mmCIF file with all atom_site columns, C-alpha atoms and ligand atoms in Angstrom:
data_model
loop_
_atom_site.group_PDB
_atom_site.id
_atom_site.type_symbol
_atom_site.label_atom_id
_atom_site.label_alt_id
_atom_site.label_comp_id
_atom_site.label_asym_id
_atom_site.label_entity_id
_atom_site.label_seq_id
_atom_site.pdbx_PDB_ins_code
_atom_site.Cartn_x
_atom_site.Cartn_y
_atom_site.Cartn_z
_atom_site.occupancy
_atom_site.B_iso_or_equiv
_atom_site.pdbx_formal_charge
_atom_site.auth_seq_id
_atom_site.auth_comp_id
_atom_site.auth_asym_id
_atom_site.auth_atom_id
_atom_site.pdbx_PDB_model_num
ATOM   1   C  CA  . UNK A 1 1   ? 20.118 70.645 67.167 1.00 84.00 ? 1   UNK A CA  1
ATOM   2   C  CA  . UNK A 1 2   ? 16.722 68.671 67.531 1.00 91.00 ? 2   UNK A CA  1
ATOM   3   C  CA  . UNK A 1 3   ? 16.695 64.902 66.091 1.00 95.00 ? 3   UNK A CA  1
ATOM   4   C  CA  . UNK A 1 4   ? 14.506 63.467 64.372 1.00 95.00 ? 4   UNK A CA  1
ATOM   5   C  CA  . UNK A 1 5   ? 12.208 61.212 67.366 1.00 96.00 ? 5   UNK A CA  1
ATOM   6   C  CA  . UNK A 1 6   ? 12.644 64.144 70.002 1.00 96.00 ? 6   UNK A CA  1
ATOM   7   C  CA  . UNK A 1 7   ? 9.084  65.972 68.966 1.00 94.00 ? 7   UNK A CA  1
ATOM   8   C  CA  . UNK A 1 8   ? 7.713  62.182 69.990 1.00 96.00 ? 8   UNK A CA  1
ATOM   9   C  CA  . UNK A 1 9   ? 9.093  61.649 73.195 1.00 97.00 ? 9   UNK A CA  1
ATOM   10  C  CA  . UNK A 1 10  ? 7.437  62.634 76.222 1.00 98.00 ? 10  UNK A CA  1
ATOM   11  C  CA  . UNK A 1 11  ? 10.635 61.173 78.411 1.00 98.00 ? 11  UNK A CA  1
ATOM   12  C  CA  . UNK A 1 12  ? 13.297 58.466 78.402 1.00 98.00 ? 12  UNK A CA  1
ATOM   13  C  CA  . UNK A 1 13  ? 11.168 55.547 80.556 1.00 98.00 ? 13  UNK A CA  1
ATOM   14  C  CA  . UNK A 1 14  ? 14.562 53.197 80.485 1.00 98.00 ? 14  UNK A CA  1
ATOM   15  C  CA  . UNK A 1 15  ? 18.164 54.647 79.855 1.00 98.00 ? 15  UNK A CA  1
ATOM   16  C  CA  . UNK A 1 16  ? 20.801 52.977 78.129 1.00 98.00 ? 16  UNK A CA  1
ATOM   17  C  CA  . UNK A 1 17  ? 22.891 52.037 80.872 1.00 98.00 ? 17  UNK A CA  1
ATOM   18  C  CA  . UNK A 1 18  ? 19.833 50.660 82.825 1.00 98.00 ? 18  UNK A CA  1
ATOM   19  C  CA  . UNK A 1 19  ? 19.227 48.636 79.744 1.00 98.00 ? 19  UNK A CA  1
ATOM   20  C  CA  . UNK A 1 20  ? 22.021 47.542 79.109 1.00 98.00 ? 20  UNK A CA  1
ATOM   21  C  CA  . UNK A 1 21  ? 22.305 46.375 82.900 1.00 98.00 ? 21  UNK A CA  1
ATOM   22  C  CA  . UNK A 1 22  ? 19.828 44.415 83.350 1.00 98.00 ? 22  UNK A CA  1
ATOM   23  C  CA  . UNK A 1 23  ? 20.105 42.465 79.757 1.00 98.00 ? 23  UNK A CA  1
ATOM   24  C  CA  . UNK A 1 24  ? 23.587 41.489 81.095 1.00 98.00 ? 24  UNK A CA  1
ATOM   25  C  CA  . UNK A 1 25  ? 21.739 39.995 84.082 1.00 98.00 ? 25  UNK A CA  1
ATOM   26  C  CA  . UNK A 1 26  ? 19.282 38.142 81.522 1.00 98.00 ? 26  UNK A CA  1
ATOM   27  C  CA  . UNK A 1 27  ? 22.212 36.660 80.167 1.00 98.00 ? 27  UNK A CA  1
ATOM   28  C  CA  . UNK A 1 28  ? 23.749 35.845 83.370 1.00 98.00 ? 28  UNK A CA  1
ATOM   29  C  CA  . UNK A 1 29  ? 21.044 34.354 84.617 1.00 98.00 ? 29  UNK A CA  1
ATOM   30  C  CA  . UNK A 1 30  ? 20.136 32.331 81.051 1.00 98.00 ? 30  UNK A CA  1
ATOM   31  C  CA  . UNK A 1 31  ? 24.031 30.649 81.182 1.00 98.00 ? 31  UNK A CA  1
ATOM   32  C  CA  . UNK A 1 32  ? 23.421 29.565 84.574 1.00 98.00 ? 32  UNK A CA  1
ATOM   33  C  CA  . UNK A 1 33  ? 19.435 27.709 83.643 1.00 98.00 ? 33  UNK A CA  1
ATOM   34  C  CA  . UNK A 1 34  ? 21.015 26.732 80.540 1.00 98.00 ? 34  UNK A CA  1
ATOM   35  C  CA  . UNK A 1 35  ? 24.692 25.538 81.509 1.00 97.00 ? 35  UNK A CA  1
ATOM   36  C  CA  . UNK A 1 36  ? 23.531 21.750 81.098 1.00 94.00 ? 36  UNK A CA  1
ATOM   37  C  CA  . UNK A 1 37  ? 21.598 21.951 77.794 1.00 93.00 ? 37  UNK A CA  1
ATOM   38  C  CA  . UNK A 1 38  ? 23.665 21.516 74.810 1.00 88.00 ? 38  UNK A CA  1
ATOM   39  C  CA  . UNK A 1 39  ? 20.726 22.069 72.125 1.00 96.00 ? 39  UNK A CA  1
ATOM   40  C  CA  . UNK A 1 40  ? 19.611 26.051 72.946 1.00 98.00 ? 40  UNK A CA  1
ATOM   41  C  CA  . UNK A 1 41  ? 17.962 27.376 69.980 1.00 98.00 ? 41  UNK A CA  1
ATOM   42  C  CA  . UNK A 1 42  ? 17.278 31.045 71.042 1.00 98.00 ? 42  UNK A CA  1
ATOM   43  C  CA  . UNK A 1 43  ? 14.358 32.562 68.318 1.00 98.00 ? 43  UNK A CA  1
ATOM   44  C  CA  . UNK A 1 44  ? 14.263 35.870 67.959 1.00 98.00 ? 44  UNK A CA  1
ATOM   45  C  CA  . UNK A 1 45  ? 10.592 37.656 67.467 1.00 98.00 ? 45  UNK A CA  1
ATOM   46  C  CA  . UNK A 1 46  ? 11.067 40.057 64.585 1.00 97.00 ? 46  UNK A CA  1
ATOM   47  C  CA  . UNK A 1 47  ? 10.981 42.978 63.930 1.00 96.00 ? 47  UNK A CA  1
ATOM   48  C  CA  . UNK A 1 48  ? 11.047 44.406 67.814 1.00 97.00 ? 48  UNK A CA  1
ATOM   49  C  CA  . UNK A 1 49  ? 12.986 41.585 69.386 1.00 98.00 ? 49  UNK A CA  1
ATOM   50  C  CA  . UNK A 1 50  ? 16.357 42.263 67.123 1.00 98.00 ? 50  UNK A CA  1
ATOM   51  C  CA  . UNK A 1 51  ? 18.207 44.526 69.531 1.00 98.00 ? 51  UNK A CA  1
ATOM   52  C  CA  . UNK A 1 52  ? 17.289 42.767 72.705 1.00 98.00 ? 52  UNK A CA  1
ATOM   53  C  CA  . UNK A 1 53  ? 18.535 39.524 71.068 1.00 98.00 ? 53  UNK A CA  1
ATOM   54  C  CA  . UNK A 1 54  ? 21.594 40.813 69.586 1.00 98.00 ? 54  UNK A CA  1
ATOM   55  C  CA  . UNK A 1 55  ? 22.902 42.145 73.124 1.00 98.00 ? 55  UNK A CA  1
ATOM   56  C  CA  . UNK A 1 56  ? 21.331 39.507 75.271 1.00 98.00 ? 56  UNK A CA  1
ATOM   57  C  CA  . UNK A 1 57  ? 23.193 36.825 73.281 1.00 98.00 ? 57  UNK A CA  1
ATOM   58  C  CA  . UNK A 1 58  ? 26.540 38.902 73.368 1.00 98.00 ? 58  UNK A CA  1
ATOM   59  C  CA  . UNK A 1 59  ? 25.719 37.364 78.107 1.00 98.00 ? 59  UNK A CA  1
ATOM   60  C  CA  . UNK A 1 60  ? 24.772 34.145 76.576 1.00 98.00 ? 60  UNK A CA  1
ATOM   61  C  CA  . UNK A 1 61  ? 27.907 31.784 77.242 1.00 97.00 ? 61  UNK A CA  1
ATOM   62  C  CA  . UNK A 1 62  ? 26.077 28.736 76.659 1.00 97.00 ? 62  UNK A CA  1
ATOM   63  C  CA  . UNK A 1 63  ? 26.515 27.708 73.134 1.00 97.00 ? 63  UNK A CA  1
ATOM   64  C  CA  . UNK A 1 64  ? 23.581 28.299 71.141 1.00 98.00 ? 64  UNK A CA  1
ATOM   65  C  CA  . UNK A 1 65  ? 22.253 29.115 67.762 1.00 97.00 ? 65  UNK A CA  1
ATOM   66  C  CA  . UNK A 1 66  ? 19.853 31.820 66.853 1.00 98.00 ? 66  UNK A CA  1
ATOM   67  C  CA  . UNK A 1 67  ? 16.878 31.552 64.386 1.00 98.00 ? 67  UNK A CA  1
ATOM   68  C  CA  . UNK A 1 68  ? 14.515 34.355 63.522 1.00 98.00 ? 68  UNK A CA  1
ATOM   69  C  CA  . UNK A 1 69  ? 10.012 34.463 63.293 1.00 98.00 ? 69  UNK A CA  1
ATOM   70  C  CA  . UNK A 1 70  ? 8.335  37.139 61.638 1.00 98.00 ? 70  UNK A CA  1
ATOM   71  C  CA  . UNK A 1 71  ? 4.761  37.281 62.623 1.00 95.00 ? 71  UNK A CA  1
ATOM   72  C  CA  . UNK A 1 72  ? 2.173  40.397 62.636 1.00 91.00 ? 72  UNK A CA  1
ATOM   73  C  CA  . UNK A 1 73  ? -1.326 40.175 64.272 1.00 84.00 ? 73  UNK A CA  1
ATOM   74  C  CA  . UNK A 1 74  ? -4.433 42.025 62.129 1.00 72.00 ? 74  UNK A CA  1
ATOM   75  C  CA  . UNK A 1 75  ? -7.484 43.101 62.577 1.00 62.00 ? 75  UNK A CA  1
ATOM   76  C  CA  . UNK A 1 76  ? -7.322 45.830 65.502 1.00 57.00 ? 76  UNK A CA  1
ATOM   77  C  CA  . UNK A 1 77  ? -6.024 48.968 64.887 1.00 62.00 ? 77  UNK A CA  1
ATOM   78  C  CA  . UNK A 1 78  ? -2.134 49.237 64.456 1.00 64.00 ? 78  UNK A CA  1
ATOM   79  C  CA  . UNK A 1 79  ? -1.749 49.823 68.033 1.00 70.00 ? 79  UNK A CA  1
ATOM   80  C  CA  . UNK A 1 80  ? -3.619 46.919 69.809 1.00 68.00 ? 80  UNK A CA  1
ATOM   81  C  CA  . UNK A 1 81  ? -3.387 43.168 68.851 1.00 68.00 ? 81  UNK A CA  1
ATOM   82  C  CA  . UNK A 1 82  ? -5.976 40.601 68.507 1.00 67.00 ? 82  UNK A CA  1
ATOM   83  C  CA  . UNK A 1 83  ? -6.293 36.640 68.106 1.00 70.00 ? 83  UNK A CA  1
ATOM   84  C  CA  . UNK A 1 84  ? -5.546 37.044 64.644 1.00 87.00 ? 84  UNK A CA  1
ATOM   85  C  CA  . UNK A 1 85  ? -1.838 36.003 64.388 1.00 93.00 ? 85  UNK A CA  1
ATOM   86  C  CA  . UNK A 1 86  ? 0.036  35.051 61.773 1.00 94.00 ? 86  UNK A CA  1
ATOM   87  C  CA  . UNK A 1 87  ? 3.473  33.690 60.644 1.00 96.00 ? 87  UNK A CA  1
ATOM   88  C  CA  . UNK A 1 88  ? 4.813  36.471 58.012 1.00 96.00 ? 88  UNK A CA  1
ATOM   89  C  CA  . UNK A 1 89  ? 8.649  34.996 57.884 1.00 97.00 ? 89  UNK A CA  1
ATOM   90  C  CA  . UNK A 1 90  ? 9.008  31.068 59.808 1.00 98.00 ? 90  UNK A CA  1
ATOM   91  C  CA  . UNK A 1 91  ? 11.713 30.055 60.929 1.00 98.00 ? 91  UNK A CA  1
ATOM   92  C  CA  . UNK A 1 92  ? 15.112 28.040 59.027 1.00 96.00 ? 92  UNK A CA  1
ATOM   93  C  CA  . UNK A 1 93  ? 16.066 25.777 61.743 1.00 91.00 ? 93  UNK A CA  1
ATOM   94  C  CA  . UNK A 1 94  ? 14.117 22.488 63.086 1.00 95.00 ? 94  UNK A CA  1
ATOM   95  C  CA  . UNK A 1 95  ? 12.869 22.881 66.716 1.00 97.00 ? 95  UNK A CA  1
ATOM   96  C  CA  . UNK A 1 96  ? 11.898 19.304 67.426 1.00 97.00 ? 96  UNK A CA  1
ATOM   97  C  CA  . UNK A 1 97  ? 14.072 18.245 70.189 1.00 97.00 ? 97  UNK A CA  1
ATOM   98  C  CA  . UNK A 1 98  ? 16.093 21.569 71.176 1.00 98.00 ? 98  UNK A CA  1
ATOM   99  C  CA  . UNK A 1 99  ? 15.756 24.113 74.233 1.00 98.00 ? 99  UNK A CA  1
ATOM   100 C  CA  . UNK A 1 100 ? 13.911 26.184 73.013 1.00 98.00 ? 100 UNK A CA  1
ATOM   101 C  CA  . UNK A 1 101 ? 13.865 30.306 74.170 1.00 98.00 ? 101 UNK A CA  1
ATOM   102 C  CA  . UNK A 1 102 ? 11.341 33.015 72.134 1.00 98.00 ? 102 UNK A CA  1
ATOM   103 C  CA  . UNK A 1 103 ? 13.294 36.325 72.766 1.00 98.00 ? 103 UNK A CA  1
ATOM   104 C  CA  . UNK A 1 104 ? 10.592 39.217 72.521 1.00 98.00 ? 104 UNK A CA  1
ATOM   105 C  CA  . UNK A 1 105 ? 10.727 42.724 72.766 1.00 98.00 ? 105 UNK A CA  1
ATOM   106 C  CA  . UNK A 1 106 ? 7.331  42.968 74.692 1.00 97.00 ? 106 UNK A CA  1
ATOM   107 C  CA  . UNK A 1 107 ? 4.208  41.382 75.841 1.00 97.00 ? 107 UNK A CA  1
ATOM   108 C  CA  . UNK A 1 108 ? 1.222  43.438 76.365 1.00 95.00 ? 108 UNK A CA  1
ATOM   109 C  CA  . UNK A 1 109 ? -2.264 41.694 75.621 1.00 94.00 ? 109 UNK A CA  1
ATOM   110 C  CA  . UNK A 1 110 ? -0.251 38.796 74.926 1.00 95.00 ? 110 UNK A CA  1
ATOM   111 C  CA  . UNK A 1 111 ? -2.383 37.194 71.751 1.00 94.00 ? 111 UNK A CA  1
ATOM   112 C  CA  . UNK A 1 112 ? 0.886  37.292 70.016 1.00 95.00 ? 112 UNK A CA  1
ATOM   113 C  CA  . UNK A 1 113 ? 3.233  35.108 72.185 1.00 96.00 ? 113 UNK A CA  1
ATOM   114 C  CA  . UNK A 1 114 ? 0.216  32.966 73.047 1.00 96.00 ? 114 UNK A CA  1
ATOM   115 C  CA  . UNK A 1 115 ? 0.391  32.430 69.398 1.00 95.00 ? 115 UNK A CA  1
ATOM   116 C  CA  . UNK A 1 116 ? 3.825  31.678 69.071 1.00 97.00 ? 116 UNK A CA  1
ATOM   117 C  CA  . UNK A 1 117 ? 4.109  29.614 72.404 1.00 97.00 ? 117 UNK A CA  1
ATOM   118 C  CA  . UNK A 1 118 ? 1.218  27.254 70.545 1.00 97.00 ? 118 UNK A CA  1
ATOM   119 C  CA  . UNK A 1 119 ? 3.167  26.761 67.304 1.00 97.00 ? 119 UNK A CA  1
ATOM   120 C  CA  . UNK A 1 120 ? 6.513  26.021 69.155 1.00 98.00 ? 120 UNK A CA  1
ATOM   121 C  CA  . UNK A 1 121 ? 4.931  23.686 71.671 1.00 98.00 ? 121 UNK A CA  1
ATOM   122 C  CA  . UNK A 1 122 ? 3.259  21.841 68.420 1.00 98.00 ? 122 UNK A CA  1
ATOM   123 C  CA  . UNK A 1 123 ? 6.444  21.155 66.697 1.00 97.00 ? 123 UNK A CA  1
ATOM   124 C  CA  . UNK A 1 124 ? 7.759  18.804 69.715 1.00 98.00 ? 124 UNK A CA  1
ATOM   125 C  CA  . UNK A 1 125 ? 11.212 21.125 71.629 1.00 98.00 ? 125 UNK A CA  1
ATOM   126 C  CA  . UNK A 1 126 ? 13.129 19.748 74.401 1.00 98.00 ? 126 UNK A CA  1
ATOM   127 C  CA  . UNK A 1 127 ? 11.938 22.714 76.145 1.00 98.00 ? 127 UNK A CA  1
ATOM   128 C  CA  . UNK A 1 128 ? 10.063 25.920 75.607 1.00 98.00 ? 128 UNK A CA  1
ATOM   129 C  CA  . UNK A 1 129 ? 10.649 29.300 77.424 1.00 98.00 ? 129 UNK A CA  1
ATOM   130 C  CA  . UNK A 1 130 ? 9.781  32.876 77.153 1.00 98.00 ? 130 UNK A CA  1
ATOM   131 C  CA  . UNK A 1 131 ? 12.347 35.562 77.602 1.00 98.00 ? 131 UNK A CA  1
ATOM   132 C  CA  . UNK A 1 132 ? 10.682 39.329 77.618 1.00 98.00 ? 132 UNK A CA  1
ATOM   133 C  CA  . UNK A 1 133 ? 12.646 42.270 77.336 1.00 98.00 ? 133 UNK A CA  1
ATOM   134 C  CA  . UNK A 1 134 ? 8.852  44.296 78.490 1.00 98.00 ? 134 UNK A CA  1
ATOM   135 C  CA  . UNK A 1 135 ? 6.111  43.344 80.176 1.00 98.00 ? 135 UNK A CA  1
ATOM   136 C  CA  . UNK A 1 136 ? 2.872  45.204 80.585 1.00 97.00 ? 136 UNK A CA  1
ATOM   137 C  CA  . UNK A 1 137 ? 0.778  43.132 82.764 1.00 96.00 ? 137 UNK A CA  1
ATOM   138 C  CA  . UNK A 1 138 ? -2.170 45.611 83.200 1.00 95.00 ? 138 UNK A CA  1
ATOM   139 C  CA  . UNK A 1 139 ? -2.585 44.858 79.445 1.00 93.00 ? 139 UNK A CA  1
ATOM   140 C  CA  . UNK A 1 140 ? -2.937 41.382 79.423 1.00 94.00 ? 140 UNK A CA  1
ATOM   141 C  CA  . UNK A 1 141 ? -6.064 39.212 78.032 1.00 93.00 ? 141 UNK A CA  1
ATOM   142 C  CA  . UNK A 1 142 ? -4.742 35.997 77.609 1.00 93.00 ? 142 UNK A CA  1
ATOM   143 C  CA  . UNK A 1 143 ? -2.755 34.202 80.435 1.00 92.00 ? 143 UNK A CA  1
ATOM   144 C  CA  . UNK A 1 144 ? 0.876  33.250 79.795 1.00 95.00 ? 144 UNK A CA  1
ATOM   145 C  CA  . UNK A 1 145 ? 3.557  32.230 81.711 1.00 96.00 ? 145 UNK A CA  1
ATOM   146 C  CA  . UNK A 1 146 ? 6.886  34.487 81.141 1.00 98.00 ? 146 UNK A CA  1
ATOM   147 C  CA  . UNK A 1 147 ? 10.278 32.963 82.573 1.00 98.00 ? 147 UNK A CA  1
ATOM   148 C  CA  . UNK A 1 148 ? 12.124 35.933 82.148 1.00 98.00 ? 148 UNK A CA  1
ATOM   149 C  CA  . UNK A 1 149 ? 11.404 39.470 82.170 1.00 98.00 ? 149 UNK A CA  1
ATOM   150 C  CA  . UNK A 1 150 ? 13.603 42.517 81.707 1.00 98.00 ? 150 UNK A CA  1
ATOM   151 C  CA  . UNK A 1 151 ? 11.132 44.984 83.040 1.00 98.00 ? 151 UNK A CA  1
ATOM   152 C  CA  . UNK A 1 152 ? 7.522  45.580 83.828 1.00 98.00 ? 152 UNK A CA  1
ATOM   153 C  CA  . UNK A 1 153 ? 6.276  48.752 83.077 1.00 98.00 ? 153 UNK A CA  1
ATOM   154 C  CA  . UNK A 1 154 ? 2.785  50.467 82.934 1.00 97.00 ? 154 UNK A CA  1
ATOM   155 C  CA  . UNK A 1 155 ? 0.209  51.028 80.295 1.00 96.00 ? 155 UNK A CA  1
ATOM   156 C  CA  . UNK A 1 156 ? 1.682  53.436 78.239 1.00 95.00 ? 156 UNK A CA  1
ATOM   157 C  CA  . UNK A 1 157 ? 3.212  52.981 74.617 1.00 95.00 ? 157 UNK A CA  1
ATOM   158 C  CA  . UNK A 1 158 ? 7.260  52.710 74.336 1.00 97.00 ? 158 UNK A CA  1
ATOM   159 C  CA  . UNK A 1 159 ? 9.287  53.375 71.231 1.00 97.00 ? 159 UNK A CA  1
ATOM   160 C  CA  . UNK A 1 160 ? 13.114 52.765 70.560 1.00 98.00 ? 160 UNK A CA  1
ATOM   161 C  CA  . UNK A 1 161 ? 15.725 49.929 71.296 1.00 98.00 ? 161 UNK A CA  1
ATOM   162 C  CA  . UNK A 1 162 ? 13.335 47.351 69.049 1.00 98.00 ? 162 UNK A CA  1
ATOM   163 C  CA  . UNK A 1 163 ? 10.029 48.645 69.554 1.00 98.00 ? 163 UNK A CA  1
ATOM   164 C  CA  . UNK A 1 164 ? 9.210  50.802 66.375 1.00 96.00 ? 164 UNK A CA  1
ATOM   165 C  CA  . UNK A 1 165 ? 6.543  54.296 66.513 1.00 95.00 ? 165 UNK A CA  1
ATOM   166 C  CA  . UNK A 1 166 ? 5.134  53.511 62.908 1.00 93.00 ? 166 UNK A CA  1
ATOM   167 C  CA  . UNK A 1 167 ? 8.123  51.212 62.139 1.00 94.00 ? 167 UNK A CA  1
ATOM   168 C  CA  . UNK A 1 168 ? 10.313 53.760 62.414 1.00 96.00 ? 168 UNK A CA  1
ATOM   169 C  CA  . UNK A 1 169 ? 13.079 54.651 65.493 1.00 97.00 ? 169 UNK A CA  1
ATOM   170 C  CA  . UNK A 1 170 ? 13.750 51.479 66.236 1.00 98.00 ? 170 UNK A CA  1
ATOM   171 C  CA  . UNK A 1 171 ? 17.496 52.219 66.311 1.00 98.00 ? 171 UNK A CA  1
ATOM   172 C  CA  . UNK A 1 172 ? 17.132 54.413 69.846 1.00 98.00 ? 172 UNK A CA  1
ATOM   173 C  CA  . UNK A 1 173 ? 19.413 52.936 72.402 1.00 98.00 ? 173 UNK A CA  1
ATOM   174 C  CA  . UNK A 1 174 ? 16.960 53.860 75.328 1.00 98.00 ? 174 UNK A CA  1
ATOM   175 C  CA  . UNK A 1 175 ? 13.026 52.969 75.272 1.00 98.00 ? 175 UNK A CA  1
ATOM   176 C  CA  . UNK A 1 176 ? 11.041 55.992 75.577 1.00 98.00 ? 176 UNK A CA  1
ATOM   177 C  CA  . UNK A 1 177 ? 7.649  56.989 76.387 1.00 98.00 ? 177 UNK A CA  1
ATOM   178 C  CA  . UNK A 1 178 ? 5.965  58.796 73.036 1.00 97.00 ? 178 UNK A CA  1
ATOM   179 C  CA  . UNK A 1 179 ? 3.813  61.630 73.691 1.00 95.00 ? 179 UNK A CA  1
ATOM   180 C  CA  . UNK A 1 180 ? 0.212  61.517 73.564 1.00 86.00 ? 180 UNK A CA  1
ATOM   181 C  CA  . UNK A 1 181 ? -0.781 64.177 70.816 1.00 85.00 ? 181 UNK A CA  1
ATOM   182 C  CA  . UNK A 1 182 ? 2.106  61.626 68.469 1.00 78.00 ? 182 UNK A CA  1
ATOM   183 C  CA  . UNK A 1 183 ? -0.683 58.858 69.121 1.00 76.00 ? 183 UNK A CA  1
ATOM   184 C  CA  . UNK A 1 184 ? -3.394 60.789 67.106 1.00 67.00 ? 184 UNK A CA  1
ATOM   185 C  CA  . UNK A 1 185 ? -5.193 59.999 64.037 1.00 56.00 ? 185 UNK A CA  1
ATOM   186 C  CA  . UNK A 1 186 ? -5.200 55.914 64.666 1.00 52.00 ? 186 UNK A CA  1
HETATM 187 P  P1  . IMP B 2 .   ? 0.414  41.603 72.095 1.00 69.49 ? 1   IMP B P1  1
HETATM 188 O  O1  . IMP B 2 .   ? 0.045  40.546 71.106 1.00 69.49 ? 1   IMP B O1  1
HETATM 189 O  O2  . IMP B 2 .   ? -0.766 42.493 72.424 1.00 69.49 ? 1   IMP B O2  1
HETATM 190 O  O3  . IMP B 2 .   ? 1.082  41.066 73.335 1.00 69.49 ? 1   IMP B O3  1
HETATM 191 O  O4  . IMP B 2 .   ? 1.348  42.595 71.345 1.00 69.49 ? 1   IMP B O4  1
HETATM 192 C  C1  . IMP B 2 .   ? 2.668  42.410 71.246 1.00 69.49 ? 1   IMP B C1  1
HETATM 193 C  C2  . IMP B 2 .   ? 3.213  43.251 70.126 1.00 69.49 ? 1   IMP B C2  1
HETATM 194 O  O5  . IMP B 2 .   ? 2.574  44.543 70.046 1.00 69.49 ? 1   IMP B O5  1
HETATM 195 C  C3  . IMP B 2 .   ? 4.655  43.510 70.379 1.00 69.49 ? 1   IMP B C3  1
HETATM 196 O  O6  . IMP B 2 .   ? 5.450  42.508 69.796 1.00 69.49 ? 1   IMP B O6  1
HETATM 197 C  C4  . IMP B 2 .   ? 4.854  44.866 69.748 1.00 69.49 ? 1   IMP B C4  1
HETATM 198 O  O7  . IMP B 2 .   ? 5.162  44.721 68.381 1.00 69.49 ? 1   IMP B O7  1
HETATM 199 C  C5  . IMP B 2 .   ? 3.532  45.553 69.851 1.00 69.49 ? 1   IMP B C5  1
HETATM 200 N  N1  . IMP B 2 .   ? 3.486  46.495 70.987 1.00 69.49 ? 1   IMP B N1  1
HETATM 201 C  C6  . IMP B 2 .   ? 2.778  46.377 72.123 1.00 69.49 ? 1   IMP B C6  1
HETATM 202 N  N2  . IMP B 2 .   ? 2.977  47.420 72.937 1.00 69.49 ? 1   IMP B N2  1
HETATM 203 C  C7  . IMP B 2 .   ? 3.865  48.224 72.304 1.00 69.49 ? 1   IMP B C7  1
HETATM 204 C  C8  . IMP B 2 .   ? 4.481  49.482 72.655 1.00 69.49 ? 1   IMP B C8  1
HETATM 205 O  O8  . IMP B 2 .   ? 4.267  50.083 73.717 1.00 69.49 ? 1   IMP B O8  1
HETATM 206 N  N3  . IMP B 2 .   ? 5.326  50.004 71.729 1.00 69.49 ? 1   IMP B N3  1
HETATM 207 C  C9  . IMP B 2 .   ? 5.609  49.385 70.535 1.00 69.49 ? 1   IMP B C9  1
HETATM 208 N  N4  . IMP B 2 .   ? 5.060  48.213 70.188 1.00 69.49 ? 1   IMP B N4  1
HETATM 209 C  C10 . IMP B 2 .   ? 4.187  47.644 71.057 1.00 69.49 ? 1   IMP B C10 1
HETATM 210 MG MG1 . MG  B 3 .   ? 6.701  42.984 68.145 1.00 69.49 ? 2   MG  B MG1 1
#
């Protein structure tokens, strides 16, 4: 039987087990920074961010709460971001004063974390950090500093575990590579 995203992948860049893996050191590694700060407010970048947050906080044994920030960028193609950012969905906790960490599923020009970094960093946190589940540095047109990173990978375009083809498959347990001829008609 074929499913449903097979005719769009190209091949399986990051299996679940490697996933899985390395988000488990994330967490590891986010108790240990974090093991002295009582306020950690971990804000999860929707829509991609979701399954990266909900298994990276399953490492977390700091205490922390979670919040969620909807933003979508405009103005480029639905492929490519711009400086045109915007807050679709803020967020229902106050920031002022807590350790602050933006969970996101990736960073590729990286207009829309520099966006987000800004907006955080105006609303007075203890602390701000960046926690990447993707990284595509080749991409990037605006610097930003990134504190954690699950992987770096090159300049091709991922679907599945967050990241959505079209807002769809976002469900896949592994991040995939889609084929070119899927990328047609933009
Ligand atoms: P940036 O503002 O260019 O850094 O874009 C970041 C956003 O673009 C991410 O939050 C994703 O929603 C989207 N994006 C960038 N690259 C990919 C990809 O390869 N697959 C799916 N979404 C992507
Ligand atoms: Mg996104």
């Amino acid at each position: 039987m074929t499913l449903p995203y097979e005719k769009y992948l190209q091949e399986v860049l990051i299996d679940e087990q490697t996933l899985q893996a390395r988000v488990a050191e994330l967490g590891a590694q986010i108790s240990i920074d974090y093991a002295e700060h009582d306020r950690l407010l971990l804000i999860c970048i929707l829509k991609g961010g979701v399954m990266f947050l909900t298994d990276l906080m399953r490492h977390i044994i700091v205490p922390h709460e979670i919040d969620f920030l909807a933003v979508s960028s405009y103005g480029r193609g639905k492929r490519a971001s711009t400086g045109n950012v915007r807050i679709d969905m803020d967020l229902s906790e106050v920031v002022t004063g807590k350790h602050i960490l933006i969970v996101e599923d990736i960073i590729d020009s990286g207009h829309t974390l520099r966006f987000v970094m800004d907006v955080m960093e105006a609303r007075g946190p203890a602390s701000l950090k960046l926690c990447t589940l993707l990284d595509k540095p080749s991409r990037r047109t605006t610097e930003i500093a990134i504190d954690y990173i699950g992987f770096q990978i090159e300049d091709r375009f991922v679907f599945g575990y967050g990241l959505d083809l079209d807002e769809k498959f976002r469900n896949l347990p592994f991040v995939g590579v889609v084929r070119q001829e899927a990328l047609t008609g933009e």
